[in-house]
Amino acid sequence: MVQCEMCGAETSSPKTIKVEGAKLDVCSNCTSFGTEVKQPGSSSSTSTKYSTSSGSGSSGGSASSGSGSTSSRSSGSSSSRRRDMFDDMDEIVTDYDDRIRRAREGKSLSQSDLANELNEKASLIRKLERGDTLPSDRVQRKLENFLDISLTGGGGTADDTDWDGGKSSGSYTLGDVVKRKD
């Protein structure tokens, strides 16, 4: 007997339904909560339903390439991590507001003048110089080119790169890692 994944009732012949994108094996009483999914030639609907393999969610590729990447990923997980989109991004410096203001004042421009030169609103320049908002990539490039400054830190400070993630003994606390911005 299989348990209904919707109400928990025991059922001998579960039906597979789709509810908001999720496939569930349910009893005949709960089939009205979703759309029934027809599975051609499936001998067991629960054999591959849940997987603990980390490679099962990867997109593209065949099953054999997925299982190969799973074994290599699990064996090398301590020394390397999977790349993500943030690895290619530069971090904006924490004093970007001061850099923008100093560079603008160095060129003897008002906030309105700078906004006109960049074809942006003066309110945006005010917000940037107060540190109320971060510049978009487009505005950041305009500011860097016109004011001849750099607003990126190139991936963080030396303190960030020295930190190795702590030890399993709990030698690091949150207070050791967090920097207050006062």
Coordinates of C-alpha atoms in Angstrom, one line a residue:
M1 CA 0.0 0.0 0.0
V2 CA 1.2 3.5 -0.9
Q3 CA 0.4 6.6 1.1
C4 CA -1.4 9.5 -0.7
E5 CA 1.0 12.5 -0.8
M6 CA -1.9 14.9 -0.5
C7 CA -4.0 13.6 2.4
G8 CA -1.9 10.7 3.8
A9 CA -4.5 8.0 3.2
E10 CA -3.4 4.5 2.3
T11 CA -4.2 3.6 -1.4
S12 CA -3.4 0.5 -3.4
S13 CA -3.6 2.3 -6.8
P14 CA -2.2 5.8 -6.6
K15 CA -2.8 8.2 -9.5
T16 CA -0.2 10.8 -10.5
I17 CA -1.5 14.4 -10.7
K18 CA 0.1 17.7 -11.3
V19 CA -0.6 20.5 -8.9
E20 CA 1.0 23.9 -9.7
G21 CA 3.9 22.2 -11.4
A22 CA 4.5 19.5 -8.8
K23 CA 3.8 15.8 -9.6
L24 CA 2.1 14.0 -6.7
D25 CA 0.9 10.4 -6.2
V26 CA -2.5 10.7 -4.7
C27 CA -5.6 8.6 -3.8
S28 CA -8.7 8.7 -5.9
N29 CA -10.4 11.2 -3.6
C30 CA -7.6 13.8 -4.1
T31 CA -7.4 13.6 -7.9
S32 CA -9.7 16.5 -8.3
F33 CA -7.1 18.9 -6.8
G34 CA -4.9 18.7 -9.9
T35 CA -4.6 17.5 -13.4
E36 CA -4.0 13.8 -14.0
V37 CA -0.7 13.0 -15.6
K38 CA -0.6 10.0 -18.0
Q39 CA 2.7 8.2 -17.8
P40 CA 3.3 5.9 -20.8
G41 CA 4.6 2.5 -20.0
S42 CA 5.6 3.2 -16.4
S43 CA 5.8 0.1 -14.3
S44 CA 6.4 2.0 -11.0
S45 CA 5.5 5.6 -10.6
T46 CA 7.5 6.1 -7.4
S47 CA 10.8 4.4 -8.4
T48 CA 12.5 7.6 -9.6
K49 CA 10.3 10.2 -8.0
Y50 CA 12.7 11.2 -5.2
S51 CA 16.4 11.3 -5.7
T52 CA 19.2 12.2 -3.3
S53 CA 21.7 12.5 -6.1
S54 CA 22.9 16.1 -6.5
G55 CA 23.2 15.6 -10.3
S56 CA 19.5 15.0 -10.8
G57 CA 18.7 18.7 -11.0
S58 CA 21.2 19.6 -13.6
S59 CA 19.9 20.7 -16.9
G60 CA 21.1 19.4 -20.3
G61 CA 23.2 16.4 -20.9
S62 CA 22.4 12.7 -20.7
A63 CA 22.0 10.5 -17.6
S64 CA 25.4 9.1 -18.0
S65 CA 27.1 12.5 -18.0
G66 CA 25.0 13.6 -15.1
S67 CA 26.1 10.6 -13.0
G68 CA 29.7 11.2 -13.9
S69 CA 29.6 14.8 -12.8
T70 CA 28.0 13.8 -9.6
S71 CA 30.8 11.5 -8.6
S72 CA 33.5 14.0 -9.5
R73 CA 31.7 16.8 -7.7
S74 CA 31.3 14.8 -4.5
S75 CA 34.9 13.7 -4.4
G76 CA 36.3 17.2 -5.0
S77 CA 33.7 19.3 -3.1
S78 CA 36.1 20.2 -0.3
S79 CA 38.8 21.8 -2.5
S80 CA 36.7 23.5 -5.2
R81 CA 33.2 24.8 -5.5
R82 CA 30.9 25.2 -8.5
R83 CA 31.3 28.6 -10.3
D84 CA 28.3 30.8 -10.3
M85 CA 27.4 34.2 -11.9
F86 CA 28.7 36.2 -9.0
D87 CA 32.3 34.9 -9.6
D88 CA 32.5 37.1 -12.7
M89 CA 31.1 40.2 -11.0
D90 CA 33.2 42.9 -9.4
E91 CA 32.1 44.1 -6.1
I92 CA 31.4 47.8 -5.7
V93 CA 33.5 49.6 -3.2
T94 CA 31.9 50.6 0.1
D95 CA 32.9 54.2 -0.2
Y96 CA 31.5 54.6 -3.7
D97 CA 29.4 57.6 -2.5
D98 CA 32.5 59.5 -1.3
R99 CA 34.5 58.7 -4.5
I100 CA 31.7 60.0 -6.7
R101 CA 31.3 63.2 -4.7
R102 CA 35.1 63.9 -4.5
A103 CA 35.5 63.3 -8.2
R104 CA 32.5 65.6 -9.1
E105 CA 33.8 68.3 -6.8
G106 CA 37.3 67.9 -8.3
K107 CA 35.9 68.8 -11.7
S108 CA 34.0 71.7 -10.1
L109 CA 30.6 70.3 -11.2
S110 CA 27.3 70.6 -9.3
Q111 CA 25.1 67.5 -9.0
S112 CA 22.8 68.9 -11.7
D113 CA 25.8 69.5 -14.0
L114 CA 27.0 66.0 -13.6
A115 CA 23.5 64.6 -14.1
N116 CA 23.3 66.6 -17.4
E117 CA 26.7 65.3 -18.6
L118 CA 25.7 61.7 -17.9
N119 CA 22.1 62.2 -19.2
E120 CA 20.7 61.1 -15.9
K121 CA 18.5 62.7 -13.3
A122 CA 19.9 64.9 -10.6
S123 CA 18.0 63.0 -8.0
L124 CA 19.9 59.8 -8.9
I125 CA 23.2 61.6 -8.4
R126 CA 22.0 62.9 -5.0
K127 CA 21.0 59.4 -3.9
L128 CA 24.3 57.9 -5.1
E129 CA 26.3 60.5 -3.2
R130 CA 24.3 59.9 0.0
G131 CA 24.8 56.2 -0.4
D132 CA 21.0 55.6 -0.6
T133 CA 21.2 53.6 -3.8
L134 CA 23.8 51.6 -5.7
P135 CA 24.5 52.5 -9.3
S136 CA 23.3 50.2 -12.0
D137 CA 26.0 48.7 -14.2
R138 CA 25.2 51.3 -17.0
V139 CA 25.4 54.3 -14.6
Q140 CA 28.5 52.9 -13.0
R141 CA 30.3 52.7 -16.3
K142 CA 29.2 56.3 -17.2
L143 CA 30.4 57.6 -13.8
E144 CA 33.7 55.7 -14.1
N145 CA 34.4 57.0 -17.6
F146 CA 33.4 60.6 -17.1
L147 CA 34.9 61.1 -13.7
D148 CA 37.9 58.9 -14.4
I149 CA 37.4 56.9 -11.2
S150 CA 37.0 53.2 -10.3
L151 CA 34.0 52.1 -8.3
T152 CA 34.8 48.4 -8.2
G153 CA 36.9 46.7 -5.6
G154 CA 37.9 43.7 -7.7
G155 CA 36.4 41.0 -5.5
G156 CA 36.7 42.3 -2.0
T157 CA 39.3 43.3 0.6
A158 CA 42.4 41.5 1.8
D159 CA 40.4 40.5 4.9
D160 CA 37.9 38.7 2.7
T161 CA 40.5 36.6 0.9
D162 CA 42.4 35.7 4.1
W163 CA 39.3 34.2 5.7
D164 CA 39.2 30.5 5.1
G165 CA 35.6 29.9 6.2
G166 CA 36.3 29.0 9.8
K167 CA 37.1 25.7 11.4
S168 CA 34.8 22.9 12.4
S169 CA 35.7 23.6 16.1
G170 CA 33.8 26.8 16.0
S171 CA 36.8 29.1 16.3
Y172 CA 35.0 31.9 14.3
T173 CA 31.9 33.7 15.4
L174 CA 29.7 36.0 13.4
G175 CA 31.4 39.0 15.2
D176 CA 34.7 37.9 13.7
V177 CA 33.4 38.1 10.2
V178 CA 30.9 41.0 10.1
K179 CA 32.2 44.5 9.6
R180 CA 29.9 47.3 10.9
K181 CA 29.2 50.2 8.6
D182 CA 28.9 53.1 11.0

